[in-house]
Each structure stands twice: as C-alpha cells, then as structure tokens.
Amino acid sequence: MNKGMEAIPANWHEQIINLLGERIVVTDREGMILYINEAYCEFLGTTVEEATNRPVQEVIENTRMHIVANTGKKELAALHPINGSEMIANRYPLTVDGELVGALGTVMFRSPEEWRMYKSKIQHLVEELKYYQTKVENELKSKYSFQDLIGSSQSFLAAKKLAERISDSNSSVLLIGESGTGKELFAHSIHNQSLRSSLSFVAINCASIPEHLLESELFGYDDGAFTGAKKGGKKGQFELAHNGTLFLDEIGDMPLSMQSKLLRVLQEKEVQRVGGQKSLPVDVRIIAATHRDLEKMVEEGKFRRDLYYRLNVIKIEIPPLNKRIEDIKLISMSLLKKLERKFFRTGIAISEEVEKRLMEHSWPGNIRELENVLERAINVLDGQTIELIHLPLYLREMRSQCPNNGKRTMVEIKPAQKMPLPVIPLKETLARVEKEAIQSALVVTNGNKQEAAKLLEIGKTRFYEKCKFYDI
C-alpha cells in the first residue's frame, strides 16, 4: 500500500469516499459487488449490507459494470437510465500488476438536471473568462491607423509620411511634440502598419506610475518579491510586448535610476524580474514619446545621453495645433463625428463665428483641448449648430491669443443677434472664468496639477484649494 494511505486510519476511508460527493461501486472480474458506498445505496433505495457480494445486475438497473470488468474498456460520461431518470456515469477497468481484476463505477450526476445545472455554472465561468481574455487581447492591440491622423498642413503631412515610411523597420522611434498633439495615435499607427501588427502593442505612461512601482511594472516580479506581491508573480510590460511594440509615453519623466535599467534591457534584449534570478529574452520594438526637450535634459544631466541615442534612432516631430491652423476645421469635423457616436447624435455643425474663433485661439492643449471644447459645447447644445455661446468663457472673451506672434490682441466680437448673451452677475462670471481657466490648464498639462499651477502662475496650495472649491 502507498505510504500516504497507511497514515490514514482504516475507519476514515469510508467517510473520505462519501465526502468526495460521488456514488461509487466496485466489482470483481465476474461482476460481483465488492464495495458500494452509502451514498450510492441511498440513491438506489437499498443498503450496503444488502448490495454487497451480489451480482451488480441485480442491484443496479441497466448497469454495464460487468461488461467493463470483462472487456477492460472504460466508458466515460455515459447516460445510464435508472429509477425513471438518466444519470451520468463513469466506468473504469481496474488493473493490478498488468492483470484486469474488476471495475470501478462512479455517478457524478444523479440526473440530467444536475448535469445541466453544473454545466450552466461552468458555462457562465467560461463566458466570463472569454470576456476578460478578449478584453485583454483588445487592450494589447493598436486602436488607430494612419487614416485616423487628420490634417493637410505641410508640416503634419511630412511627419505622417515619415512615420508611414519607417513603420516596417524595427528601429526605435522617438516622437517629439507638445502635450495633446497625438503622439499616442502616431505610435498606434506605426505599430498597426508594421510587421508586428498582429502581435502585442503595450503602452505605459512613465509619468503616471510612482517611481517605486515603475520597475516592477516594466520588468515584472517573481512570487514573494516584496510584501503584497501577487502570488505566482506578474509579467512586466516588456514580457507582455514580446515580439510586439512597447510604447513608452512621457519617457522624459522617467527617473534616472530607471533609465540605466531600461538601457540595459534595450542593449541586452533580456529582462530580469524584480526578485528573480534568471534573465528572460525579449524582442520588442520601442516607440518613445515626450513633450520635453530631451537634448536640453541631457546637457543638464537629467537624462542619460546613451539612452537618448538608443531611443533617438528615428525622430519624428509632431507639430502643435497652432502651427497647423489650416487643419483645425478638418480635425474639428473628425472629432465631432467621434463625439456624435458618444452622445448618440447626428448632423452637428459649427457656425462660421465658432470656426473663426477656433482658428484664432492658440491651443496650448492642442487637439486634446479642442476635443474638450467641442465635447463641452455638445453638452450644452440644444440644436444642431455650435454657436459662440456654447463655447467656454475663455474662448468667448474679447481677448484671444494670436498664434503667429504669441501676443495678445483685441479681436472684435459681434454679438449674435439671434442668441444674445444673458447678463450674469459679475461674481458668478468671474467664478466661471476661473473654473474654466483651471480646467483648461489641467487639459494642457494632461491632469498634472503642479504644472497647471505653474501655467496659471499661482501657488500649489492655492491651486489645490481652488480645485476643491470648484469640485474639480
């Protein structure tokens, strides 16, 4: 007997078998019942004493146990008519020292209803698993193509053409541009047209992850690497992007300590998990993006020179919106189509006055700010045409910033005759302007409150107090 079984007292065996939740019968080669558990006897309406040492055909209606004991061929998930119903049975031949000695029968489900109930539970779990599997797969795919990059200005078309040309390469790409210019769309499009398009596209924002978590997020960790580590460990972004593309957004915000570790991975083409001992080979194409001046950061010692040259194999500069004023109408139309789907609306247009105002604004938040403005307008829009009154206050003001020379000039605004602006108390007007200025600054800085406070030239504490006051 197995040593493990010897440690279990003999009088425990019966209870262990019953607790397994299955009905069990054992016969010898001739089909005589050597053992049958109480659960099976209750189901059959008999007792262990009455059933033992009797031919199995006399105890179990429509049984095939004696056939399996004679042929040695197992029968799995077989329908077994009994007591006016059908149960699901498994029958196994018993072989000892190469000799067929009998058979073992088990009943998992006493009726098709039990089987259907079990199946429905399993099916629910399978469907849930498929849902999350599909979700993960979709998140690791590129969402945009070059068709989604809208614009006809010369500077934009030059950047787009270069991106299309180098898509099939495996060289690293560095995307330079202000916040909100569409660097992530460029990264998605490059991957989508590359030879790696059918494989993973993994994006990570280096500025949004705390420094102490960035290493484990990029490289993963092994089981027990630190307190709170997930059991079994976790794959890092490099492993998830293996054979695909890894997009490192806001690379200029990566701490120096992490830059050296990233450089090693790019040079050695292998990654070592936090707390791990072995190196794992990785083949990824790197696309990095930043709104910072990396060359200046290199000179100031804030960014590693060797990492900069490793990333800056192909540099693509994406022009800001105020350098491609002629594209604003095209981009606005494209954004409106996108927002129409979001708000379940159709046929939304912008008036000539709004179009003119959009082209007069300097757009420090670029396309992200433009989308924010249009979404705000749709939220307060009753008809089909966006008028000046639907724009945020900072765009309705008489002052506008000229994109050509960066100076503020006065622009004459003729009040709309059909939709006169209502008279609002000065205190409320100032509060609205202040709130929208804060929201605009946050759009420009992609939610970075410290940077937004600097743009507004107010202290960090005061900025946080105003955010709290305005429920931002």
Tab-separated table of C-alpha atoms in Angstrom:
chain	number	residue	atom	x	y	z
A	1	MET	CA	0.000	0.000	0.000
A	2	ASN	CA	1.087	3.560	-0.685
A	3	LYS	CA	2.817	5.083	2.353
A	4	GLY	CA	0.443	8.028	2.282
A	5	MET	CA	-2.582	5.722	2.613
A	6	GLU	CA	-1.001	3.835	5.511
A	7	ALA	CA	-1.019	7.037	7.547
A	8	ILE	CA	-4.822	7.281	7.217
A	9	PRO	CA	-6.738	5.088	9.736
A	10	ALA	CA	-8.832	2.417	8.028
A	11	ASN	CA	-12.069	3.656	9.602
A	12	TRP	CA	-11.566	7.008	7.893
A	13	HIS	CA	-11.648	5.600	4.378
A	14	GLU	CA	-15.435	5.204	4.171
A	15	GLN	CA	-16.107	8.778	5.275
A	16	ILE	CA	-13.482	10.143	2.880
A	17	ILE	CA	-15.109	8.323	-0.039
A	18	ASN	CA	-18.569	9.620	0.899
A	19	LEU	CA	-17.271	13.170	1.236
A	20	LEU	CA	-15.996	13.074	-2.314
A	21	GLY	CA	-19.596	13.668	-3.385
A	22	GLU	CA	-19.675	10.730	-5.818
A	23	ARG	CA	-21.567	7.428	-5.693
A	24	ILE	CA	-19.092	4.564	-6.028
A	25	VAL	CA	-19.333	0.828	-6.732
A	26	VAL	CA	-16.515	-1.710	-7.181
A	27	THR	CA	-16.924	-5.175	-8.738
A	28	ASP	CA	-14.640	-8.112	-9.361
A	29	ARG	CA	-13.958	-9.626	-12.769
A	30	GLU	CA	-17.244	-11.578	-12.642
A	31	GLY	CA	-19.315	-8.527	-11.809
A	32	MET	CA	-19.855	-9.286	-8.111
A	33	ILE	CA	-20.114	-6.156	-5.930
A	34	LEU	CA	-17.112	-5.968	-3.614
A	35	TYR	CA	-17.819	-2.439	-2.395
A	36	ILE	CA	-20.580	0.142	-2.695
A	37	ASN	CA	-20.786	3.340	-0.633
A	38	GLU	CA	-23.775	4.540	1.392
A	39	ALA	CA	-24.480	7.472	-0.909
A	40	TYR	CA	-24.981	5.130	-3.864
A	41	CYS	CA	-27.167	2.802	-1.791
A	42	GLU	CA	-29.402	5.685	-0.681
A	43	PHE	CA	-29.829	6.641	-4.319
A	44	LEU	CA	-30.725	3.032	-5.226
A	45	GLY	CA	-33.039	2.536	-2.216
A	46	THR	CA	-31.016	-0.268	-0.651
A	47	THR	CA	-28.317	-0.785	1.997
A	48	VAL	CA	-24.627	-1.626	1.872
A	49	GLU	CA	-25.298	-4.998	3.542
A	50	GLU	CA	-27.998	-5.955	1.044
A	51	ALA	CA	-25.973	-4.911	-2.002
A	52	THR	CA	-22.519	-6.303	-1.189
A	53	ASN	CA	-21.500	-9.712	-2.626
A	54	ARG	CA	-24.386	-9.716	-5.089
A	55	PRO	CA	-24.192	-9.579	-8.922
A	56	VAL	CA	-24.177	-5.949	-9.956
A	57	GLN	CA	-27.011	-6.537	-12.462
A	58	GLU	CA	-29.340	-7.435	-9.569
A	59	VAL	CA	-28.626	-4.237	-7.640
A	60	ILE	CA	-28.149	-1.551	-10.319
A	61	GLU	CA	-30.734	-1.256	-13.068
A	62	ASN	CA	-29.330	-1.236	-16.656
A	63	THR	CA	-25.751	-1.461	-15.372
A	64	ARG	CA	-22.772	-2.140	-17.632
A	65	MET	CA	-20.254	-2.638	-14.841
A	66	HIS	CA	-19.915	-6.373	-15.522
A	67	ILE	CA	-19.239	-5.629	-19.206
A	68	VAL	CA	-16.431	-3.161	-18.402
A	69	ALA	CA	-14.987	-5.645	-15.878
A	70	ASN	CA	-14.877	-8.236	-18.636
A	71	THR	CA	-13.713	-6.118	-21.636
A	72	GLY	CA	-11.375	-3.707	-19.852
A	73	LYS	CA	-12.722	-0.745	-21.879
A	74	LYS	CA	-13.658	2.386	-19.940
A	75	GLU	CA	-16.907	4.265	-20.511
A	76	LEU	CA	-16.912	7.951	-19.603
A	77	ALA	CA	-19.853	10.371	-19.120
A	78	ALA	CA	-22.289	7.682	-20.177
A	79	LEU	CA	-26.041	8.159	-19.835
A	80	HIS	CA	-27.423	5.490	-17.520
A	81	PRO	CA	-31.251	5.056	-17.350
A	82	ILE	CA	-32.224	4.234	-13.758
A	83	ASN	CA	-35.208	4.766	-11.484
A	84	GLY	CA	-37.161	6.517	-14.240
A	85	SER	CA	-34.371	9.028	-14.918
A	86	GLU	CA	-30.948	9.164	-16.511
A	87	MET	CA	-27.761	9.638	-14.527
A	88	ILE	CA	-24.253	10.415	-15.767
A	89	ALA	CA	-21.890	7.521	-15.027
A	90	ASN	CA	-18.198	6.784	-15.446
A	91	ARG	CA	-16.922	3.187	-15.561
A	92	TYR	CA	-13.221	2.283	-15.314
A	93	PRO	CA	-11.479	-1.105	-15.602
A	94	LEU	CA	-9.266	-1.974	-12.579
A	95	THR	CA	-5.847	-3.376	-13.471
A	96	VAL	CA	-3.372	-4.662	-10.860
A	97	ASP	CA	0.126	-5.793	-11.888
A	98	GLY	CA	-0.988	-5.769	-15.515
A	99	GLU	CA	-3.980	-8.034	-14.874
A	100	LEU	CA	-7.641	-6.987	-15.224
A	101	VAL	CA	-9.248	-7.684	-11.845
A	102	GLY	CA	-12.539	-5.774	-11.889
A	103	ALA	CA	-14.189	-2.411	-12.465
A	104	LEU	CA	-14.915	0.875	-10.686
A	105	GLY	CA	-18.100	2.836	-11.318
A	106	THR	CA	-18.920	6.387	-10.252
A	107	VAL	CA	-22.024	8.527	-10.563
A	108	MET	CA	-21.298	12.269	-10.756
A	109	PHE	CA	-24.817	13.487	-11.520
A	110	ARG	CA	-27.942	11.702	-10.425
A	111	SER	CA	-29.996	13.287	-13.209
A	112	PRO	CA	-29.635	15.343	-16.392
A	113	GLU	CA	-30.989	18.298	-14.377
A	114	GLU	CA	-27.991	18.120	-12.068
A	115	TRP	CA	-25.693	17.952	-15.093
A	116	ARG	CA	-27.406	20.910	-16.786
A	117	MET	CA	-27.193	22.972	-13.584
A	118	TYR	CA	-23.496	22.170	-13.271
A	119	LYS	CA	-22.934	22.880	-16.963
A	120	SER	CA	-24.713	26.251	-16.736
A	121	LYS	CA	-22.424	27.277	-13.857
A	122	ILE	CA	-19.350	26.188	-15.775
A	123	GLN	CA	-20.602	27.853	-18.959
A	124	HIS	CA	-21.062	31.123	-17.084
A	125	LEU	CA	-17.466	30.963	-15.869
A	126	VAL	CA	-16.220	30.069	-19.352
A	127	GLU	CA	-18.075	33.025	-20.877
A	128	GLU	CA	-16.692	35.337	-18.196
A	129	LEU	CA	-13.195	34.038	-18.855
A	130	LYS	CA	-13.625	34.590	-22.615
A	131	TYR	CA	-14.856	38.141	-21.957
A	132	TYR	CA	-11.788	39.089	-19.929
A	133	GLN	CA	-9.481	37.253	-22.338
A	134	THR	CA	-10.940	39.214	-25.262
A	135	LYS	CA	-10.708	42.436	-23.263
A	136	VAL	CA	-7.027	41.857	-22.509
A	137	GLU	CA	-6.309	40.930	-26.134
A	138	ASN	CA	-8.061	44.088	-27.360
A	139	GLU	CA	-6.115	46.226	-24.917
A	140	LEU	CA	-2.899	44.797	-26.316
A	141	LYS	CA	-3.841	45.700	-29.894
A	142	SER	CA	-3.299	49.020	-31.626
A	143	LYS	CA	-6.514	51.043	-31.842
A	144	TYR	CA	-5.601	53.562	-34.521
A	145	SER	CA	-4.221	53.595	-38.042
A	146	PHE	CA	-2.788	56.352	-40.248
A	147	GLN	CA	-6.316	57.006	-41.538
A	148	ASP	CA	-7.125	58.370	-38.077
A	149	LEU	CA	-4.390	61.015	-38.346
A	150	ILE	CA	-6.267	64.011	-39.759
A	151	GLY	CA	-4.583	67.002	-41.366
A	152	SER	CA	-3.422	68.522	-44.657
A	153	SER	CA	-0.819	71.041	-43.491
A	154	GLN	CA	2.667	70.596	-44.907
A	155	SER	CA	4.385	70.100	-41.527
A	156	PHE	CA	1.854	67.487	-40.398
A	157	LEU	CA	1.897	65.576	-43.685
A	158	ALA	CA	5.709	65.456	-43.528
A	159	ALA	CA	5.598	63.882	-40.045
A	160	LYS	CA	2.877	61.436	-41.117
A	161	LYS	CA	4.766	60.434	-44.278
A	162	LEU	CA	7.953	59.763	-42.310
A	163	ALA	CA	6.022	57.670	-39.783
A	164	GLU	CA	4.468	55.596	-42.571
A	165	ARG	CA	7.852	55.091	-44.242
A	166	ILE	CA	9.591	53.744	-41.138
A	167	SER	CA	6.710	51.560	-39.898
A	168	ASP	CA	8.202	48.324	-41.248
A	169	SER	CA	11.532	48.981	-39.542
A	170	ASN	CA	12.488	47.516	-36.169
A	171	SER	CA	14.431	50.643	-35.182
A	172	SER	CA	13.464	52.686	-32.136
A	173	VAL	CA	11.283	55.737	-32.727
A	174	LEU	CA	11.225	58.934	-30.683
A	175	LEU	CA	8.063	61.035	-31.009
A	176	ILE	CA	8.519	64.684	-30.018
A	177	GLY	CA	5.598	67.028	-29.555
A	178	GLU	CA	3.607	69.118	-27.131
A	179	SER	CA	1.051	67.517	-24.863
A	180	GLY	CA	-2.137	66.696	-26.782
A	181	THR	CA	-0.655	66.665	-30.287
A	182	GLY	CA	-1.469	62.993	-30.884
A	183	LYS	CA	1.801	61.227	-30.127
A	184	GLU	CA	-0.018	58.110	-28.935
A	185	LEU	CA	-2.068	57.988	-32.152
A	186	PHE	CA	1.174	58.082	-34.121
A	187	ALA	CA	2.571	55.214	-32.017
A	188	HIS	CA	-0.568	53.095	-32.557
A	189	SER	CA	-0.489	53.816	-36.301
A	190	ILE	CA	3.188	52.905	-36.681
A	191	HIS	CA	2.597	49.558	-34.943
A	192	ASN	CA	-0.587	48.922	-36.930
A	193	GLN	CA	1.318	49.212	-40.231
A	194	SER	CA	4.395	47.315	-39.055
A	195	LEU	CA	5.283	43.640	-39.464
A	196	ARG	CA	4.429	43.260	-35.762
A	197	SER	CA	0.837	44.473	-36.213
A	198	SER	CA	-0.715	41.093	-35.386
A	199	LEU	CA	1.208	40.958	-32.099
A	200	SER	CA	1.003	42.938	-28.875
A	201	PHE	CA	1.005	46.712	-28.607
A	202	VAL	CA	1.675	47.666	-24.984
A	203	ALA	CA	1.549	51.287	-23.812
A	204	ILE	CA	2.820	52.616	-20.497
A	205	ASN	CA	2.877	56.210	-19.253
A	206	CYS	CA	6.156	56.709	-17.414
A	207	ALA	CA	4.875	59.858	-15.705
A	208	SER	CA	1.736	58.315	-14.220
A	209	ILE	CA	3.389	55.457	-12.318
A	210	PRO	CA	5.135	56.111	-8.965
A	211	GLU	CA	8.895	55.645	-9.121
A	212	HIS	CA	8.912	52.720	-6.666
A	213	LEU	CA	6.399	50.815	-8.831
A	214	LEU	CA	7.828	51.592	-12.257
A	215	GLU	CA	10.476	48.856	-12.196
A	216	SER	CA	8.024	46.068	-11.327
A	217	GLU	CA	5.555	47.447	-13.868
A	218	LEU	CA	8.138	47.395	-16.671
A	219	PHE	CA	10.026	44.236	-15.777
A	220	GLY	CA	7.516	42.272	-13.674
A	221	TYR	CA	8.232	40.456	-10.423
A	222	ASP	CA	8.572	36.931	-9.074
A	223	ASP	CA	6.489	35.296	-6.374
A	224	GLY	CA	7.347	36.763	-2.963
A	225	ALA	CA	9.491	39.576	-4.404
A	226	PHE	CA	8.026	42.060	-1.921
A	227	THR	CA	5.209	42.455	0.578
A	228	GLY	CA	1.893	42.408	-1.253
A	229	ALA	CA	3.329	40.777	-4.381
A	230	LYS	CA	0.790	38.766	-6.329
A	231	LYS	CA	1.077	35.009	-5.777
A	232	GLY	CA	2.846	33.424	-8.709
A	233	GLY	CA	4.438	36.720	-9.717
A	234	LYS	CA	3.471	39.012	-12.554
A	235	LYS	CA	4.653	39.618	-16.087
A	236	GLY	CA	6.051	43.059	-16.828
A	237	GLN	CA	5.232	45.242	-19.814
A	238	PHE	CA	8.338	44.039	-21.666
A	239	GLU	CA	7.201	40.413	-21.407
A	240	LEU	CA	3.668	41.328	-22.481
A	241	ALA	CA	5.088	43.170	-25.503
A	242	HIS	CA	7.408	40.305	-26.523
A	243	ASN	CA	7.636	40.171	-30.346
A	244	GLY	CA	5.444	43.287	-30.481
A	245	THR	CA	5.777	47.001	-29.720
A	246	LEU	CA	6.285	48.780	-26.392
A	247	PHE	CA	5.194	52.421	-26.285
A	248	LEU	CA	6.930	54.417	-23.540
A	249	ASP	CA	4.925	57.615	-23.230
A	250	GLU	CA	6.394	60.598	-21.361
A	251	ILE	CA	9.856	58.998	-21.366
A	252	GLY	CA	11.306	62.347	-20.294
A	253	ASP	CA	9.683	61.881	-16.868
A	254	MET	CA	11.426	58.573	-16.192
A	255	PRO	CA	13.733	58.740	-13.122
A	256	LEU	CA	17.483	58.497	-13.781
A	257	SER	CA	17.739	55.304	-11.722
A	258	MET	CA	15.238	53.618	-14.040
A	259	GLN	CA	16.869	54.972	-17.184
A	260	SER	CA	20.008	52.894	-16.578
A	261	LYS	CA	17.926	49.720	-16.055
A	262	LEU	CA	15.924	50.433	-19.193
A	263	LEU	CA	19.132	50.955	-21.172
A	264	ARG	CA	20.457	47.572	-20.049
A	265	VAL	CA	17.286	45.823	-21.242
A	266	LEU	CA	17.478	47.569	-24.622
A	267	GLN	CA	21.143	46.635	-25.023
A	268	GLU	CA	20.986	43.043	-23.779
A	269	LYS	CA	17.491	42.286	-25.128
A	270	GLU	CA	16.648	40.438	-21.943
A	271	VAL	CA	14.763	41.317	-18.783
A	272	GLN	CA	15.076	40.165	-15.191
A	273	ARG	CA	12.015	40.339	-12.969
A	274	VAL	CA	12.174	42.039	-9.574
A	275	GLY	CA	13.183	39.351	-7.098
A	276	GLY	CA	14.011	36.947	-9.931
A	277	GLN	CA	17.279	35.192	-10.655
A	278	LYS	CA	17.036	34.308	-14.333
A	279	SER	CA	17.008	36.552	-17.384
A	280	LEU	CA	14.209	36.270	-19.924
A	281	PRO	CA	14.843	37.108	-23.594
A	282	VAL	CA	12.581	39.824	-25.015
A	283	ASP	CA	12.191	41.092	-28.555
A	284	VAL	CA	10.347	44.402	-28.600
A	285	ARG	CA	10.324	47.480	-30.753
A	286	ILE	CA	10.471	50.655	-28.695
A	287	ILE	CA	8.452	53.743	-29.525
A	288	ALA	CA	9.070	56.524	-27.007
A	289	ALA	CA	7.355	59.897	-26.738
A	290	THR	CA	7.850	63.078	-24.764
A	291	HIS	CA	6.854	66.733	-24.701
A	292	ARG	CA	10.146	67.650	-23.030
A	293	ASP	CA	13.360	68.878	-24.650
A	294	LEU	CA	15.484	65.748	-24.183
A	295	GLU	CA	18.601	67.324	-25.672
A	296	LYS	CA	18.458	70.072	-23.061
A	297	MET	CA	17.812	67.487	-20.337
A	298	VAL	CA	20.873	65.543	-21.495
A	299	GLU	CA	23.013	68.674	-21.210
A	300	GLU	CA	21.612	69.323	-17.734
A	301	GLY	CA	22.321	65.747	-16.652
A	302	LYS	CA	18.634	64.935	-16.202
A	303	PHE	CA	18.516	62.326	-18.968
A	304	ARG	CA	21.122	59.719	-19.866
A	305	ARG	CA	22.970	60.543	-23.055
A	306	ASP	CA	23.446	56.873	-24.013
A	307	LEU	CA	19.723	56.149	-23.544
A	308	TYR	CA	18.831	59.226	-25.605
A	309	TYR	CA	20.906	57.993	-28.545
A	310	ARG	CA	19.474	54.483	-28.122
A	311	LEU	CA	15.925	55.869	-28.408
A	312	ASN	CA	16.591	58.608	-30.931
A	313	VAL	CA	17.252	56.386	-33.952
A	314	ILE	CA	14.284	57.821	-35.823
A	315	LYS	CA	12.914	61.127	-34.531
A	316	ILE	CA	9.508	62.389	-35.607
A	317	GLU	CA	8.453	65.872	-34.564
A	318	ILE	CA	4.687	66.330	-34.432
A	319	PRO	CA	3.711	69.989	-34.950
A	320	PRO	CA	1.450	71.693	-32.389
A	321	LEU	CA	-2.039	72.770	-33.394
A	322	ASN	CA	-1.138	76.477	-33.543
A	323	LYS	CA	1.405	75.627	-36.261
A	324	ARG	CA	-1.234	73.923	-38.397
A	325	ILE	CA	-4.174	76.333	-38.147
A	326	GLU	CA	-5.488	75.204	-41.541
A	327	ASP	CA	-6.116	71.734	-40.062
A	328	ILE	CA	-8.422	72.915	-37.276
A	329	LYS	CA	-11.611	72.651	-39.347
A	330	LEU	CA	-10.745	69.140	-40.593
A	331	ILE	CA	-9.846	67.979	-37.100
A	332	SER	CA	-12.994	69.552	-35.644
A	333	MET	CA	-15.180	67.705	-38.150
A	334	SER	CA	-13.447	64.425	-37.325
A	335	LEU	CA	-13.817	64.995	-33.577
A	336	LEU	CA	-17.493	65.877	-33.993
A	337	LYS	CA	-18.123	62.566	-35.760
A	338	LYS	CA	-16.466	60.783	-32.853
A	339	LEU	CA	-18.464	62.768	-30.278
A	340	GLU	CA	-21.722	62.201	-32.169
A	341	ARG	CA	-21.320	58.466	-31.583
A	342	LYS	CA	-20.609	59.110	-27.916
A	343	PHE	CA	-23.707	61.298	-27.454
A	344	PHE	CA	-25.941	59.360	-29.889
A	345	ARG	CA	-26.444	62.435	-32.070
A	346	THR	CA	-26.046	63.229	-35.760
A	347	GLY	CA	-25.639	66.244	-38.027
A	348	ILE	CA	-23.843	68.546	-35.576
A	349	ALA	CA	-22.098	71.505	-37.241
A	350	ILE	CA	-20.155	74.589	-36.170
A	351	SER	CA	-21.033	78.140	-37.135
A	352	GLU	CA	-18.701	80.415	-39.098
A	353	GLU	CA	-18.142	82.553	-35.982
A	354	VAL	CA	-17.097	79.484	-33.975
A	355	GLU	CA	-14.841	78.294	-36.782
A	356	LYS	CA	-13.168	81.690	-36.846
A	357	ARG	CA	-12.768	81.732	-33.071
A	358	LEU	CA	-11.252	78.234	-33.045
A	359	MET	CA	-8.673	79.374	-35.587
A	360	GLU	CA	-7.828	82.453	-33.515
A	361	HIS	CA	-7.090	80.530	-30.324
A	362	SER	CA	-3.511	79.447	-29.531
A	363	TRP	CA	-4.484	75.913	-28.349
A	364	PRO	CA	-1.879	75.272	-25.624
A	365	GLY	CA	-3.622	71.923	-25.037
A	366	ASN	CA	-3.605	71.129	-28.763
A	367	ILE	CA	-6.048	68.502	-30.090
A	368	ARG	CA	-6.879	67.281	-26.593
A	369	GLU	CA	-8.039	70.780	-25.673
A	370	LEU	CA	-10.001	71.119	-28.920
A	371	GLU	CA	-11.837	67.864	-28.229
A	372	ASN	CA	-12.553	69.031	-24.690
A	373	VAL	CA	-14.041	72.295	-26.020
A	374	LEU	CA	-16.244	70.524	-28.568
A	375	GLU	CA	-17.471	67.982	-26.033
A	376	ARG	CA	-18.349	70.785	-23.625
A	377	ALA	CA	-20.263	72.530	-26.424
A	378	ILE	CA	-22.285	69.420	-27.300
A	379	ASN	CA	-23.244	69.025	-23.644
A	380	VAL	CA	-24.960	72.431	-23.643
A	381	LEU	CA	-26.189	72.308	-27.250
A	382	ASP	CA	-29.941	72.246	-27.892
A	383	GLY	CA	-29.960	72.487	-31.672
A	384	GLN	CA	-27.612	71.194	-34.345
A	385	THR	CA	-25.153	74.097	-34.701
A	386	ILE	CA	-22.478	75.077	-32.189
A	387	GLU	CA	-22.541	78.851	-31.670
A	388	LEU	CA	-20.221	81.173	-29.717
A	389	ILE	CA	-22.484	80.959	-26.684
A	390	HIS	CA	-21.801	77.221	-26.444
A	391	LEU	CA	-18.037	77.715	-26.114
A	392	PRO	CA	-16.238	78.002	-22.762
A	393	LEU	CA	-15.948	81.519	-21.376
A	394	TYR	CA	-12.236	81.798	-22.077
A	395	LEU	CA	-12.991	81.364	-25.796
A	396	ARG	CA	-15.991	83.715	-25.735
A	397	GLU	CA	-13.950	86.558	-24.284
A	398	MET	CA	-12.942	89.544	-26.437
A	399	ARG	CA	-9.301	88.708	-25.886
A	400	SER	CA	-7.723	85.951	-27.922
A	401	GLN	CA	-4.136	84.890	-28.320
A	402	CYS	CA	-2.680	85.243	-31.781
A	403	PRO	CA	-0.884	82.017	-32.709
A	404	ASN	CA	1.571	83.749	-35.009
A	405	ASN	CA	3.414	86.058	-32.654
A	406	GLY	CA	2.336	84.804	-29.242
A	407	LYS	CA	0.995	88.246	-28.220
A	408	ARG	CA	-2.492	89.004	-27.032
A	409	THR	CA	-4.507	91.218	-29.348
A	410	MET	CA	-8.025	92.548	-29.286
A	411	VAL	CA	-10.473	90.827	-31.589
A	412	GLU	CA	-13.808	92.421	-32.301
A	413	ILE	CA	-16.720	90.165	-31.488
A	414	LYS	CA	-20.095	90.958	-32.913
A	415	PRO	CA	-22.783	89.706	-30.570
A	416	ALA	CA	-25.097	87.121	-32.102
A	417	GLN	CA	-28.392	88.804	-32.920
A	418	LYS	CA	-30.470	85.666	-32.617
A	419	MET	CA	-28.874	84.469	-29.365
A	420	PRO	CA	-27.989	87.438	-27.117
A	421	LEU	CA	-25.752	86.620	-24.210
A	422	PRO	CA	-27.624	86.709	-20.867
A	423	VAL	CA	-26.494	89.193	-18.217
A	424	ILE	CA	-24.777	87.232	-15.432
A	425	PRO	CA	-23.716	88.716	-12.074
A	426	LEU	CA	-20.046	89.685	-12.101
A	427	LYS	CA	-19.161	87.399	-9.179
A	428	GLU	CA	-20.638	84.378	-10.955
A	429	THR	CA	-18.954	85.341	-14.232
A	430	LEU	CA	-15.534	85.616	-12.569
A	431	ALA	CA	-16.055	82.278	-10.843
A	432	ARG	CA	-16.927	80.612	-14.157
A	433	VAL	CA	-13.897	82.112	-15.866
A	434	GLU	CA	-11.636	80.984	-13.021
A	435	LYS	CA	-13.030	77.465	-13.032
A	436	GLU	CA	-12.730	77.098	-16.798
A	437	ALA	CA	-9.182	78.514	-16.717
A	438	ILE	CA	-8.232	75.836	-14.186
A	439	GLN	CA	-9.903	73.123	-16.269
A	440	SER	CA	-8.151	74.377	-19.409
A	441	ALA	CA	-4.768	74.340	-17.637
A	442	LEU	CA	-5.382	70.771	-16.488
A	443	VAL	CA	-6.207	69.750	-20.061
A	444	VAL	CA	-2.960	71.307	-21.260
A	445	THR	CA	-0.893	69.518	-18.594
A	446	ASN	CA	-2.773	66.246	-19.002
A	447	GLY	CA	-4.029	66.399	-15.420
A	448	ASN	CA	-0.742	67.402	-13.779
A	449	LYS	CA	-1.852	69.861	-11.078
A	450	GLN	CA	1.614	71.135	-10.231
A	451	GLU	CA	2.296	72.008	-13.880
A	452	ALA	CA	-1.173	73.560	-14.165
A	453	ALA	CA	-0.488	75.785	-11.142
A	454	LYS	CA	2.735	76.971	-12.790
A	455	LEU	CA	0.890	77.799	-16.018
A	456	LEU	CA	-1.646	79.853	-14.076
A	457	GLU	CA	1.160	81.452	-12.067
A	458	ILE	CA	-0.387	80.676	-8.681
A	459	GLY	CA	0.924	78.707	-5.722
A	460	LYS	CA	0.383	74.969	-5.480
A	461	THR	CA	-1.557	75.216	-2.199
A	462	ARG	CA	-3.867	77.913	-3.568
A	463	PHE	CA	-4.406	75.879	-6.740
A	464	TYR	CA	-5.447	72.797	-4.741
A	465	GLU	CA	-7.804	74.910	-2.640
A	466	LYS	CA	-9.495	76.266	-5.762
A	467	CYS	CA	-9.804	72.760	-7.229
A	468	LYS	CA	-11.519	71.678	-4.031
A	469	PHE	CA	-13.756	74.760	-4.013
A	470	TYR	CA	-14.856	74.231	-7.624
A	471	ASP	CA	-15.124	70.464	-7.178
A	472	ILE	CA	-12.540	69.802	-9.902
